[in-house]
């Protein structure tokens, strides 16, 4: 399966086995979503289980919170993560705090799915990576898969979680892995080991990172599309790096990160979102606090630049394997 | 450079202003009021297009003499009327006492609902135990009508060791699930859409519960209001959506939210749902309109928007001085009177109540409030007592993650 099919399969499994789970969002019903993730679900499970919503992101999340408080497990879709901002108040002031402020009387077990990230020539408003603005909000979980297998297992785990989850889908990975080499032929998931996705129910637990490649020289932390870019950068550099796919940034698998950096003594962080105030800053602080005496070089950061996402300059902005390799060389050589 | 000479009259920006400011005489002559009993009561399943005049009228039952008149008279038994009156009087007694507690430094904040007590009291009694209200901070009478323990309210207001919300929430932003009272947040309007989602969920499950939501007239300007109405209309959510028009949003009069151009009930028209405009100081009218809308919701006919036309007789909150922006005697001139006095007058007219009984009840309720405050004070007021500090880290997630565990340990807990 590709990632779209894997996500579709996760939703299909949940719709089939949990009558309290339902899907709604802009264009997700009859049409099956602009990225086809909900394709066929309305036909198979009925109008009530998967339906279209008005173009009102705040209204979509507000309704989902009310449904969650009632006892359902709504899985709303926000068509692009760039358009989550009209719903930000609902996510921050309401979903994230409902359990806390009500002393446990109400909570919002919602999973907000949204395609995010660049690499598709989407311009400023179809390319952003807003994960850091969610990670900063206590009470929200933020999950970002990098493979079809993880996408399905993490989505099912998110839906079954009783806390509100922001599930960001790297849309550049929907139909195939992408290592940042945009001038080469588009690859498909076919033949990739992580594209072997079981049909039925399984979960990948939230807060458990994956060691994608083990190595001794330096630890690379990445998530989403950047896992593939980082892997390509590591190969280009010829450096024996350990690559960790965080899978979720809240909850964060701090133990795996710390164990790896203590072993390698070096760390490079890679994300698509712009650098300043990005989640890389938090990762860097955590590594510094916990691994300072084992560190042999300053922590490296590879990220988008601090500009709005620029259309014509996409490939200058989007971190590619070359920038990852350069960062790896720098932390190895101290150059 | 000189702008090119306009060939039409110059435009001018309109900034709405209320009819009176401090020092002026109160002026309510522009209000669109109807006489008690004057407005028709359509059948609950009447078609929406046949009801499009309703939002421009004012549904009233109690006339100036305290008689219940007209087609909206709900013909309530005396016990129900007394129950409602008691809840309203208790709310007022509680508001007065806790407002004073704020002045004495026992809490950080308080908000009164003076003049608006009929709304929560009547609606709380109309709705069923399984229904859910999505409140604002001015519907304490909902809880009073359902006999929520006074001491618990005080404990919440004092954020003390027995605070049912465990010291995590601003005073008066209660949550009381068992009393059909959803958790309040400080962002006005943000729960209006939750009510619609909750109602949709009930319909999705094939349940029989309905939702009731409140929003202040000032807050109808928020997108939340319009998004919620779109959802309510599109999915025919079984919800009763209420605008409490108390004329003021802190210092801004209702015209700043668009109330000069149309009525808030008429906002329903564009969504294709019925809009009722109701005398919000008339316990019987509120009861009747709510029962009508609730029955519509229960019959799968969808949502109704109800504007409850009332007046915020006191300040916005403990931090507000209304004499700075409106005539100081404006509350006394509100043409729809005081909800407590009007219901009392009705009961007296029925021969079921008297000044003496009223006086006695007021004393009894004041004593009950004092006793509750005293009991809560013994547990502690703000800063003198608080829940176990461990509670600060609980409930962020269902299970705390490592950050919360580590940070709790940092405090030696
Ligand atoms: C989203 C948001 N904006 C602003 C405020 C500050 N604020 C608190 S109450 C209030 C006025 C609300 O007026 P209205 O809706 O008419 O309700 P009322 O207080 O009159 O009952 C404002 C502006 C807030 N709490 N939340």
XYZ file of C-alpha atoms and ligand atoms in Angstrom:
774
model
C 0.000 0.000 0.000
C 1.050 3.571 -0.475
C 0.498 6.011 2.392
C -2.881 7.174 1.104
C -4.091 3.582 0.969
C -2.627 2.813 4.380
C -4.420 5.786 5.930
C -7.604 4.826 4.130
C -7.240 1.310 5.476
C -6.807 2.609 9.045
C -9.996 4.649 8.753
C -11.812 1.734 7.147
C -10.802 -0.626 9.971
C -11.916 1.843 12.618
C -15.211 2.600 10.888
C -15.899 -1.118 10.664
C -15.177 -1.875 14.312
C -16.072 1.262 16.249
C -19.566 2.691 15.725
C -18.535 5.762 17.750
C -15.886 6.711 15.198
C -16.935 9.035 12.414
C -15.235 11.201 9.814
C -16.124 14.618 8.511
C -14.379 17.478 6.792
C -14.305 19.484 3.595
C -14.853 17.212 0.575
C -14.191 13.986 2.498
C -17.572 12.357 1.850
C -18.799 11.510 -1.624
C -15.584 12.683 -3.262
C -13.262 11.008 -0.780
C -11.038 13.954 0.018
C -8.813 16.056 -2.218
C -5.945 13.630 -1.553
C -8.328 10.629 -1.739
C -7.544 9.473 1.803
C -11.235 8.923 2.570
C -11.993 7.481 -0.866
C -14.855 4.981 -0.851
C -15.469 5.208 2.890
C -18.830 6.944 2.590
C -19.987 4.441 0.004
C -18.913 1.513 2.151
C -19.931 2.733 5.613
C -22.785 5.108 4.865
C -23.432 8.814 4.693
C -23.557 9.220 8.473
C -20.083 7.812 9.076
C -18.129 9.927 6.603
C -19.587 13.202 5.408
C -18.807 16.635 4.013
C -18.504 19.672 6.261
C -18.912 23.383 5.593
C -15.733 25.350 4.904
C -15.409 26.406 8.522
C -12.340 24.957 10.188
C -13.223 26.423 13.581
C -16.715 24.989 13.246
C -15.355 21.581 12.248
C -13.129 21.356 15.304
C -15.780 22.831 17.614
C -18.301 20.246 16.452
C -15.710 17.499 16.864
C -14.989 18.597 20.433
C -18.696 18.554 21.267
C -19.016 15.093 19.756
C -15.979 13.933 21.695
C -17.420 15.332 24.921
C -20.580 13.383 24.170
C -18.636 10.135 23.854
C -17.892 9.723 20.159
C -14.455 9.504 18.539
C -14.607 11.980 15.693
C -11.809 12.091 13.142
C -12.157 15.472 11.407
C -10.002 16.307 8.417
C -8.559 19.770 7.830
C -7.912 19.863 4.094
C -4.433 21.391 4.414
C -2.539 22.038 7.647
C -2.141 25.626 6.465
C -5.888 26.040 7.091
C -5.775 24.768 10.624
C -5.187 28.318 11.834
C -8.874 29.317 11.741
C -9.374 26.372 14.120
C -6.347 27.104 16.277
C -8.396 28.697 19.050
C -10.590 25.609 19.255
C -7.575 23.314 19.396
C -5.613 25.372 21.896
C -8.256 26.905 24.150
C -10.757 24.097 24.021
C -9.558 20.648 22.901
C -6.213 20.853 24.683
C -7.623 22.044 27.997
C -11.021 20.472 28.304
C -9.934 17.577 30.526
C -7.712 19.764 32.688
C -10.029 22.643 33.274
C -13.109 20.510 33.899
C -11.336 18.462 36.548
C -11.729 15.398 34.356
C -15.482 15.778 33.756
C -15.126 16.249 29.996
C -12.445 15.454 27.444
C -12.014 15.528 23.685
C -10.843 12.242 22.178
C -10.536 13.690 18.687
C -7.984 12.975 15.981
C -7.490 15.866 13.587
C -5.974 14.590 10.329
C -4.283 17.079 8.071
C -1.882 16.903 5.119
C 1.161 19.089 5.729
C 4.587 19.940 4.407
C 6.189 20.965 1.151
C 7.725 19.516 -1.930
C 4.619 19.707 -4.107
C 4.880 23.266 -5.443
C 2.000 24.295 -3.242
C 3.225 27.782 -2.473
C 2.862 29.526 0.858
C -0.555 28.218 1.756
C -0.271 24.539 0.819
C 3.202 23.685 2.101
C 3.681 24.671 5.710
C 4.802 22.512 8.612
C 3.028 23.849 11.707
C 4.014 21.104 14.181
C 5.902 23.415 16.542
C 2.818 25.511 17.250
C 1.067 22.382 18.469
C 4.025 20.947 20.370
C 4.083 24.105 22.463
C 0.481 23.619 23.554
C 0.130 21.416 26.607
C -2.675 18.956 26.175
C -2.290 18.197 22.478
C -0.451 15.244 20.987
C 1.238 15.631 17.614
C 1.944 12.610 15.440
C 3.791 12.570 12.106
C 4.348 9.295 10.219
C 7.010 8.716 7.588
C 5.955 5.385 6.054
C 2.714 3.657 5.058
C 3.111 1.023 7.786
C 3.584 3.627 10.495
C 0.870 5.839 9.049
C -1.759 3.162 9.494
C -0.580 1.946 12.898
C -0.107 5.439 14.277
C -3.466 6.641 12.965
C -5.308 3.759 14.611
C -3.399 4.391 17.847
C -4.280 8.092 17.632
C -7.973 7.420 17.122
C -7.972 5.023 20.080
C -6.175 7.568 22.274
C -8.371 9.501 24.707
C -6.469 12.766 24.250
C -6.752 15.164 21.302
C -4.259 14.261 18.580
C -3.055 16.355 15.654
C -2.132 13.832 12.986
C -0.003 15.496 10.325
C 0.365 13.586 7.080
C 3.421 14.442 4.964
C 1.645 14.840 1.667
C 4.890 14.551 -0.297
C 5.019 10.953 0.960
C 1.449 10.024 0.079
C 2.370 8.245 -3.131
C 6.010 7.409 -2.647
C 9.097 7.999 -0.527
C 10.890 11.254 -1.266
C 14.547 11.779 -0.499
C 14.673 15.394 -1.585
C 16.166 14.659 -5.026
C 13.484 16.571 -6.868
C 15.321 16.428 -10.189
C 15.044 12.656 -10.298
C 12.135 10.450 -11.276
C 9.306 10.212 -8.751
C 9.508 6.957 -6.808
C 6.583 4.862 -5.680
C 6.091 2.953 -2.451
C 5.980 -0.313 -4.414
C 8.726 -2.628 -3.215
C 9.521 -0.555 -0.123
C 9.468 -2.804 2.965
C 7.331 -0.299 4.907
C 4.708 -0.477 2.170
C 3.802 -3.990 3.258
C 0.804 -2.983 5.296
C -1.460 -5.590 6.935
C -5.153 -5.302 6.018
C -6.530 -5.528 9.543
C -6.132 -3.793 12.872
C -2.709 -3.044 14.358
C -1.216 -0.089 16.190
C 2.128 1.633 16.330
C 2.280 3.169 19.821
C 2.496 6.937 20.214
C 5.732 8.123 21.796
C 7.939 5.320 20.502
C 10.594 6.437 18.032
C 12.013 4.139 15.329
C 15.716 3.648 14.773
C 15.739 3.721 10.975
C 19.463 3.186 10.594
C 21.902 2.440 13.357
C 25.309 4.053 13.424
C 28.093 5.085 15.763
C 29.293 8.518 14.662
C 26.358 10.904 15.001
C 22.632 10.817 15.800
C 20.222 12.336 13.296
C 16.714 13.246 14.542
C 13.977 13.642 11.937
C 10.271 13.046 11.277
C 7.923 13.020 8.295
C 9.436 13.576 4.861
C 12.740 14.555 6.433
C 13.350 10.963 7.528
C 13.865 10.067 3.867
C 15.862 13.189 3.128
C 18.076 12.528 6.147
C 18.686 8.954 5.054
C 19.795 10.164 1.622
C 21.998 12.820 3.216
C 23.625 10.241 5.479
C 24.353 8.005 2.477
C 25.800 10.934 0.518
C 28.046 11.901 3.407
C 29.422 8.408 3.923
C 29.268 9.051 7.675
C 28.146 6.258 9.996
C 25.123 8.090 11.377
C 22.233 6.732 13.444
C 18.881 7.946 12.124
C 15.916 8.221 14.477
C 12.391 8.770 13.178
C 10.551 10.449 16.063
C 7.082 9.435 14.758
C 5.428 11.674 17.348
C 6.830 14.870 18.796
C 4.299 14.835 21.632
C 4.653 12.418 23.274
C 8.369 12.388 22.546
C 10.546 9.297 22.959
C 13.210 11.051 24.984
C 14.832 7.808 26.126
C 15.686 6.616 22.624
C 17.059 10.045 21.716
C 19.231 10.346 24.812
C 20.552 6.791 24.570
C 21.557 7.350 20.966
C 23.249 10.717 21.494
C 25.117 9.367 24.520
C 26.401 6.601 22.300
C 27.389 8.731 19.310
C 28.318 11.973 21.068
C 26.946 14.100 18.243
C 23.520 15.207 17.044
C 21.977 16.743 13.932
C 18.292 17.718 13.827
C 16.406 17.931 10.546
C 12.969 19.444 9.953
C 11.127 21.150 7.125
C 9.556 23.910 9.173
C 11.385 27.200 9.373
C 14.236 27.160 11.819
C 13.647 29.929 14.367
C 11.410 28.700 17.158
C 10.952 25.423 15.318
C 10.682 22.100 17.118
C 14.405 21.595 16.462
C 15.073 24.221 19.096
C 13.296 22.149 21.742
C 15.071 18.975 20.627
C 18.383 20.756 20.770
C 17.698 22.043 24.275
C 16.664 18.599 25.496
C 19.776 16.959 24.059
C 21.989 19.666 25.501
C 20.393 19.362 28.947
C 20.710 15.603 29.061
C 23.823 14.807 27.030
C 26.077 17.838 27.541
C 29.016 15.896 28.934
C 28.857 13.307 26.156
C 28.622 15.858 23.338
C 31.749 16.233 21.224
C 30.445 18.948 18.911
C 27.739 21.608 18.857
C 24.344 20.278 17.845
C 23.565 20.801 14.146
C 20.231 22.001 12.805
C 18.938 21.684 9.237
C 15.605 23.394 8.609
C 13.578 25.552 6.279
C 14.651 29.177 6.148
C 12.869 31.862 8.151
C 10.766 33.092 5.264
C 7.209 32.265 4.260
C 7.209 29.165 2.080
C 8.426 30.512 -1.295
C 6.884 29.106 -4.457
C 9.595 29.628 -7.070
C 12.370 28.904 -4.572
C 10.892 25.669 -3.266
C 14.033 23.625 -3.813
C 16.254 26.252 -2.290
C 14.056 26.341 0.788
C 13.233 22.651 1.201
C 16.061 20.908 3.112
C 17.668 18.397 0.740
C 20.246 15.647 1.232
C 23.060 18.048 0.373
C 22.297 20.261 3.372
C 22.002 17.241 5.621
C 25.347 15.889 4.434
C 26.985 19.264 4.953
C 25.626 19.478 8.503
C 26.892 15.969 9.223
C 30.361 16.842 7.974
C 30.332 19.975 10.054
C 29.531 18.204 13.331
C 32.134 15.542 12.495
C 34.915 17.938 11.516
C 33.984 20.920 13.610
C 34.211 23.036 10.442
C -1.113 65.554 -3.885
C -4.749 66.691 -3.603
C -7.202 63.862 -3.989
C -9.265 64.205 -7.134
C -12.474 66.110 -6.454
C -15.266 63.757 -5.560
C -18.261 63.975 -7.818
C -20.538 62.633 -5.089
C -21.043 63.484 -1.432
C -18.085 62.487 0.669
C -18.443 59.218 2.545
C -18.501 59.211 6.298
C -17.825 56.344 8.666
C -20.682 55.341 10.943
C -19.769 54.494 14.530
C -22.830 53.382 16.492
C -23.379 55.085 19.844
C -25.867 54.174 22.573
C -28.742 56.578 23.258
C -27.316 57.572 26.639
C -23.914 58.106 28.264
C -23.103 59.014 31.902
C -24.958 62.184 32.814
C -27.663 61.623 30.191
C -31.188 60.510 30.893
C -31.710 56.798 30.291
C -33.469 56.329 26.968
C -35.104 53.103 25.914
C -37.553 54.620 23.433
C -35.891 52.954 20.451
C -36.489 49.422 21.714
C -38.800 47.262 19.644
C -41.160 45.810 22.257
C -44.462 43.976 21.896
C -47.247 43.855 24.460
C -47.634 40.736 26.600
C -49.731 38.126 24.852
C -49.503 39.884 21.502
C -47.275 37.483 19.564
C -48.749 34.375 17.952
C -47.511 30.946 18.931
C -47.092 28.873 15.782
C -47.317 25.110 15.943
C -43.952 23.620 16.804
C -43.723 22.024 13.364
C -44.723 25.130 11.401
C -42.594 25.730 8.328
C -39.662 28.065 8.830
C -40.776 30.488 6.079
C -44.117 30.946 7.851
C -42.336 32.146 11.003
C -40.127 34.871 9.607
C -41.880 37.684 11.455
C -41.216 36.179 14.879
C -37.651 37.465 15.257
C -38.927 41.035 14.993
C -41.580 40.661 17.702
C -41.073 40.059 21.401
C -42.674 37.055 23.038
C -44.063 38.066 26.429
C -46.448 36.321 28.794
C -46.475 38.360 32.025
C -48.268 41.668 31.668
C -47.677 44.786 33.744
C -50.189 43.615 36.347
C -48.498 40.253 36.781
C -51.130 38.278 34.886
C -50.086 35.521 32.467
C -51.696 36.217 29.092
C -51.708 35.101 25.505
C -50.911 32.026 23.460
C -47.448 31.500 24.948
C -48.725 31.115 28.515
C -47.257 27.756 29.605
C -49.809 27.349 32.407
C -47.290 26.159 34.939
C -48.229 24.728 38.313
C -47.565 26.975 41.282
C -44.858 24.658 42.693
C -42.866 25.084 39.493
C -43.191 28.846 39.663
C -42.024 28.846 43.269
C -39.135 26.544 42.388
C -38.079 28.995 39.683
C -38.476 32.010 41.955
C -36.398 30.324 44.634
C -33.587 29.556 42.152
C -33.561 33.170 40.989
C -33.556 34.562 44.510
C -30.823 32.152 45.533
C -28.729 33.254 42.558
C -29.120 36.875 43.571
C -28.290 36.189 47.201
C -25.254 34.186 46.174
C -24.078 36.850 43.713
C -24.351 39.565 46.333
C -22.504 37.597 48.978
C -19.692 36.392 46.703
C -19.259 39.801 45.096
C -18.614 41.053 48.621
C -16.232 38.163 49.239
C -14.219 39.462 46.293
C -14.128 42.942 47.798
C -12.833 41.332 50.984
C -9.986 39.727 49.069
C -11.263 36.185 49.424
C -11.238 35.498 45.706
C -9.610 36.962 42.610
C -12.721 37.450 40.516
C -16.484 37.284 40.388
C -19.273 37.951 37.889
C -22.914 38.550 38.732
C -25.972 37.754 36.653
C -28.195 40.370 38.271
C -31.273 40.972 36.146
C -30.772 37.831 34.068
C -31.648 35.178 36.654
C -34.846 34.046 34.945
C -32.982 32.671 31.961
C -30.940 29.873 33.506
C -33.614 29.097 36.088
C -36.425 28.565 33.573
C -34.330 26.751 30.996
C -32.729 24.487 33.572
C -36.184 23.314 34.604
C -37.421 22.855 31.030
C -34.535 20.673 29.930
C -34.125 17.071 31.018
C -31.481 15.443 33.169
C -29.690 13.879 30.185
C -29.624 17.082 28.144
C -26.554 19.311 28.244
C -26.288 23.058 28.555
C -23.231 24.859 27.238
C -23.257 27.851 29.551
C -21.830 31.320 29.725
C -20.571 32.786 32.999
C -23.957 34.431 33.548
C -26.236 31.442 33.946
C -25.504 30.437 37.522
C -29.266 30.131 38.023
C -29.115 26.941 35.918
C -27.182 25.276 38.715
C -29.313 26.891 41.419
C -32.503 25.507 39.879
C -30.945 22.038 40.000
C -29.771 22.378 43.601
C -26.051 22.257 42.943
C -24.370 22.320 46.387
C -23.571 25.906 47.374
C -20.453 24.920 49.260
C -18.986 23.385 46.120
C -19.565 26.645 44.234
C -17.772 28.538 46.998
C -14.922 26.028 47.041
C -14.486 26.577 43.306
C -14.570 30.347 43.728
C -11.990 30.203 46.520
C -9.807 27.675 44.603
C -9.385 25.943 47.944
C -8.448 22.390 48.882
C -11.959 21.134 48.047
C -12.313 22.987 44.756
C -14.136 20.485 42.526
C -12.012 21.737 39.603
C -8.836 21.181 41.619
C -7.529 24.713 41.564
C -7.118 24.782 37.804
C -9.823 27.200 36.764
C -10.728 30.874 37.204
C -13.558 31.444 39.719
C -17.095 30.909 38.355
C -15.910 29.027 35.256
C -17.609 25.929 36.630
C -18.025 22.464 35.188
C -20.817 20.274 36.516
C -21.460 17.348 34.243
C -24.022 15.688 36.512
C -26.066 18.882 36.445
C -26.033 19.150 32.652
C -23.523 21.995 32.809
C -20.579 21.859 30.396
C -17.136 23.186 31.298
C -16.637 26.927 30.789
C -13.501 28.468 29.339
C -12.486 32.110 29.350
C -12.781 32.496 25.584
C -16.268 33.798 25.019
C -18.235 31.969 22.339
C -15.817 29.100 21.935
C -18.277 26.523 23.307
C -21.218 27.487 21.124
C -20.116 25.033 18.425
C -19.476 22.306 20.986
C -23.178 22.328 21.766
C -23.970 21.771 18.118
C -21.426 18.936 17.917
C -22.821 17.394 21.084
C -26.344 17.595 19.683
C -25.168 16.102 16.388
C -23.586 13.245 18.336
C -26.847 12.542 20.121
C -28.633 12.403 16.768
C -25.849 10.270 15.308
C -26.254 7.766 18.138
C -30.036 7.749 17.790
C -30.293 9.060 21.357
C -32.983 11.466 22.629
C -30.796 14.099 24.333
C -30.635 17.691 23.193
C -28.188 20.528 23.766
C -28.798 24.098 24.845
C -26.154 26.756 24.316
C -25.707 30.345 25.436
C -23.774 33.179 23.894
C -23.754 36.867 24.843
C -25.067 39.340 22.271
C -21.628 40.942 22.076
C -20.097 37.590 21.283
C -22.434 36.905 18.356
C -19.871 38.880 16.377
C -17.373 36.020 16.807
C -16.977 33.539 13.979
C -17.837 30.750 16.427
C -21.452 31.932 16.467
C -21.845 31.883 12.700
C -19.977 28.615 12.237
C -22.126 26.965 14.874
C -25.315 28.231 13.212
C -24.136 26.937 9.846
C -23.510 23.504 11.337
C -26.795 23.586 13.285
C -28.664 24.408 10.114
C -26.842 22.050 7.749
C -27.107 18.979 9.990
C -30.387 19.953 11.722
C -28.719 19.561 15.092
C -31.165 19.043 17.979
C -30.067 22.177 19.800
C -31.604 25.244 21.385
C -29.220 28.114 20.666
C -29.653 31.150 22.879
C -28.337 34.685 22.618
C -28.529 36.434 25.976
C -28.949 40.030 24.870
C -28.307 41.962 28.057
C -27.622 45.139 26.040
C -23.993 45.464 27.115
C -20.713 43.700 26.336
C -18.471 45.171 29.018
C -18.691 48.849 27.970
C -19.860 48.303 24.388
C -23.579 48.582 23.771
C -25.390 46.011 21.641
C -25.149 48.260 18.555
C -21.443 47.477 18.371
C -22.372 43.850 17.720
C -24.897 44.824 15.046
C -27.943 45.091 17.297
C -28.961 48.486 15.953
C -29.462 47.204 12.427
C -31.526 44.130 13.205
C -32.455 41.844 16.081
C -30.197 39.034 17.206
C -33.058 36.570 16.736
C -33.263 37.633 13.106
C -29.751 36.297 12.540
C -31.513 32.938 12.356
C -33.240 33.865 9.115
C -30.156 33.579 6.950
C -29.559 30.090 8.310
C -33.085 28.922 7.611
C -33.891 28.154 11.219
C -36.633 29.735 13.338
C -35.649 32.727 15.457
C -37.615 33.689 18.551
C -37.175 36.951 20.417
C -38.239 36.577 23.997
C -38.628 38.822 27.028
C -35.663 37.573 29.047
C -37.034 38.986 32.288
C -40.236 36.991 31.973
C -39.864 33.527 33.497
C -43.010 32.261 31.760
C -42.096 33.527 28.307
C -38.634 31.998 28.558
C -40.158 28.752 29.713
C -42.681 28.633 26.877
C -40.230 29.532 24.121
C -37.652 27.058 25.394
C -40.223 24.276 25.673
C -41.335 25.029 22.096
C -37.767 24.938 20.781
C -36.850 21.871 22.824
C -39.872 20.025 21.467
C -38.826 20.937 17.933
C -35.334 19.618 18.621
C -36.705 16.399 20.127
C -38.932 15.928 17.100
C -35.973 15.966 14.716
C -36.940 19.378 13.358
C -33.561 20.853 14.213
C -32.315 23.964 15.947
C -33.991 27.177 17.027
C -32.243 30.460 17.782
C -33.688 32.274 20.799
C -32.746 35.829 21.637
C -33.368 36.434 25.327
C -33.928 40.162 25.580
C -32.756 41.298 28.977
C -30.604 43.829 30.771
C -27.331 43.475 32.668
C -28.305 45.381 35.787
C -24.889 45.180 37.479
C -21.332 45.635 36.299
C -19.732 43.230 33.889
C -17.491 41.733 36.577
C -15.679 42.676 39.748
C -13.286 44.716 37.573
C -15.989 46.865 36.003
C -17.690 50.146 36.916
C -20.685 50.594 34.605
C -21.305 54.193 35.664
C -18.234 55.067 33.576
C -20.022 54.321 30.315
C -23.804 54.382 30.839
C -26.283 56.513 32.754
C -26.016 55.465 36.383
C -29.779 55.046 36.773
C -30.214 53.185 33.484
C -30.897 49.807 35.181
C -33.847 51.274 37.085
C -35.440 52.384 33.821
C -35.227 49.093 31.980
C -38.771 48.810 30.631
C -39.053 45.041 31.125
C -38.578 45.265 34.857
C -36.808 42.907 37.191
C -37.298 39.155 36.634
C -37.543 38.336 40.330
C -40.086 41.097 41.012
C -42.159 40.110 38.005
C -42.416 36.458 38.931
C -43.133 37.405 42.522
C -45.897 39.751 41.378
C -47.387 36.963 39.260
C -47.415 34.547 42.176
C -48.962 37.194 44.409
C -51.622 37.882 41.756
C -52.358 34.162 41.698
C -52.869 34.303 45.459
C -50.032 31.811 45.896
C -47.419 34.137 47.370
C -47.105 37.136 49.656
C -44.636 39.783 50.700
C -44.159 37.968 53.976
C -43.374 34.652 52.358
C -41.053 36.398 49.944
C -39.250 38.130 52.780
C -38.965 34.910 54.717
C -37.574 33.049 51.720
C -35.044 35.803 51.069
C -33.817 35.537 54.662
C -33.679 31.764 54.484
C -31.665 31.836 51.244
C -29.290 34.462 52.545
C -28.699 32.325 55.622
C -28.060 29.283 53.425
C -25.531 31.227 51.345
C -23.800 32.576 54.452
C -23.554 29.099 55.889
C -22.063 27.771 52.655
C -19.562 30.615 52.434
C -18.575 30.049 56.042
C -18.069 26.352 55.462
C -15.934 27.015 52.387
C -13.990 29.718 54.227
C -13.133 27.169 56.857
C -11.523 25.076 54.147
C -9.818 28.260 52.976
C -10.081 31.233 50.649
C -7.806 32.095 47.739
C -4.168 31.669 48.687
C -4.997 30.308 52.154
C -5.692 26.780 51.011
C -5.309 24.909 47.788
C -5.694 21.404 46.394
C -2.762 19.002 46.538
C -0.082 20.512 44.295
C 0.104 17.187 42.494
C -3.215 18.175 40.864
C -1.376 20.826 38.861
C 0.179 18.041 36.797
C -2.860 15.771 36.525
C -5.401 15.846 33.724
C -3.168 17.485 31.103
C -3.315 14.127 29.361
C -5.188 11.032 30.457
C -1.808 9.653 31.577
C 0.997 12.129 32.342
C 3.948 11.943 29.955
C 7.581 12.056 31.084
C 7.690 15.837 31.120
C 4.933 16.045 33.702
C 6.368 13.189 35.730
C 9.816 14.820 35.774
C 8.482 18.281 36.556
C 6.365 16.929 39.388
C 9.457 15.233 40.787
C 11.363 18.513 40.546
C 8.859 19.853 43.073
C 9.479 16.806 45.242
C 5.996 15.377 44.666
C -12.498 35.498 22.716
C -12.600 36.520 23.806
N -12.467 37.843 23.482
C -12.565 38.765 24.455
C -12.778 38.416 25.757
C -12.869 39.481 26.850
N -14.280 39.584 27.242
C -14.771 38.911 28.290
S -16.414 39.118 28.496
C -16.509 40.175 27.166
C -17.830 40.780 26.778
C -18.838 39.762 26.379
O -20.063 40.382 26.174
P -21.370 39.570 25.840
O -21.086 38.501 24.878
O -22.429 40.541 25.455
O -21.734 38.842 27.213
P -22.099 39.490 28.623
O -20.809 39.683 29.396
O -22.800 40.769 28.373
O -22.975 38.508 29.318
C -15.250 40.341 26.592
C -14.970 41.217 25.437
C -12.890 37.037 26.046
N -13.092 36.593 27.300
N -12.816 36.121 25.059
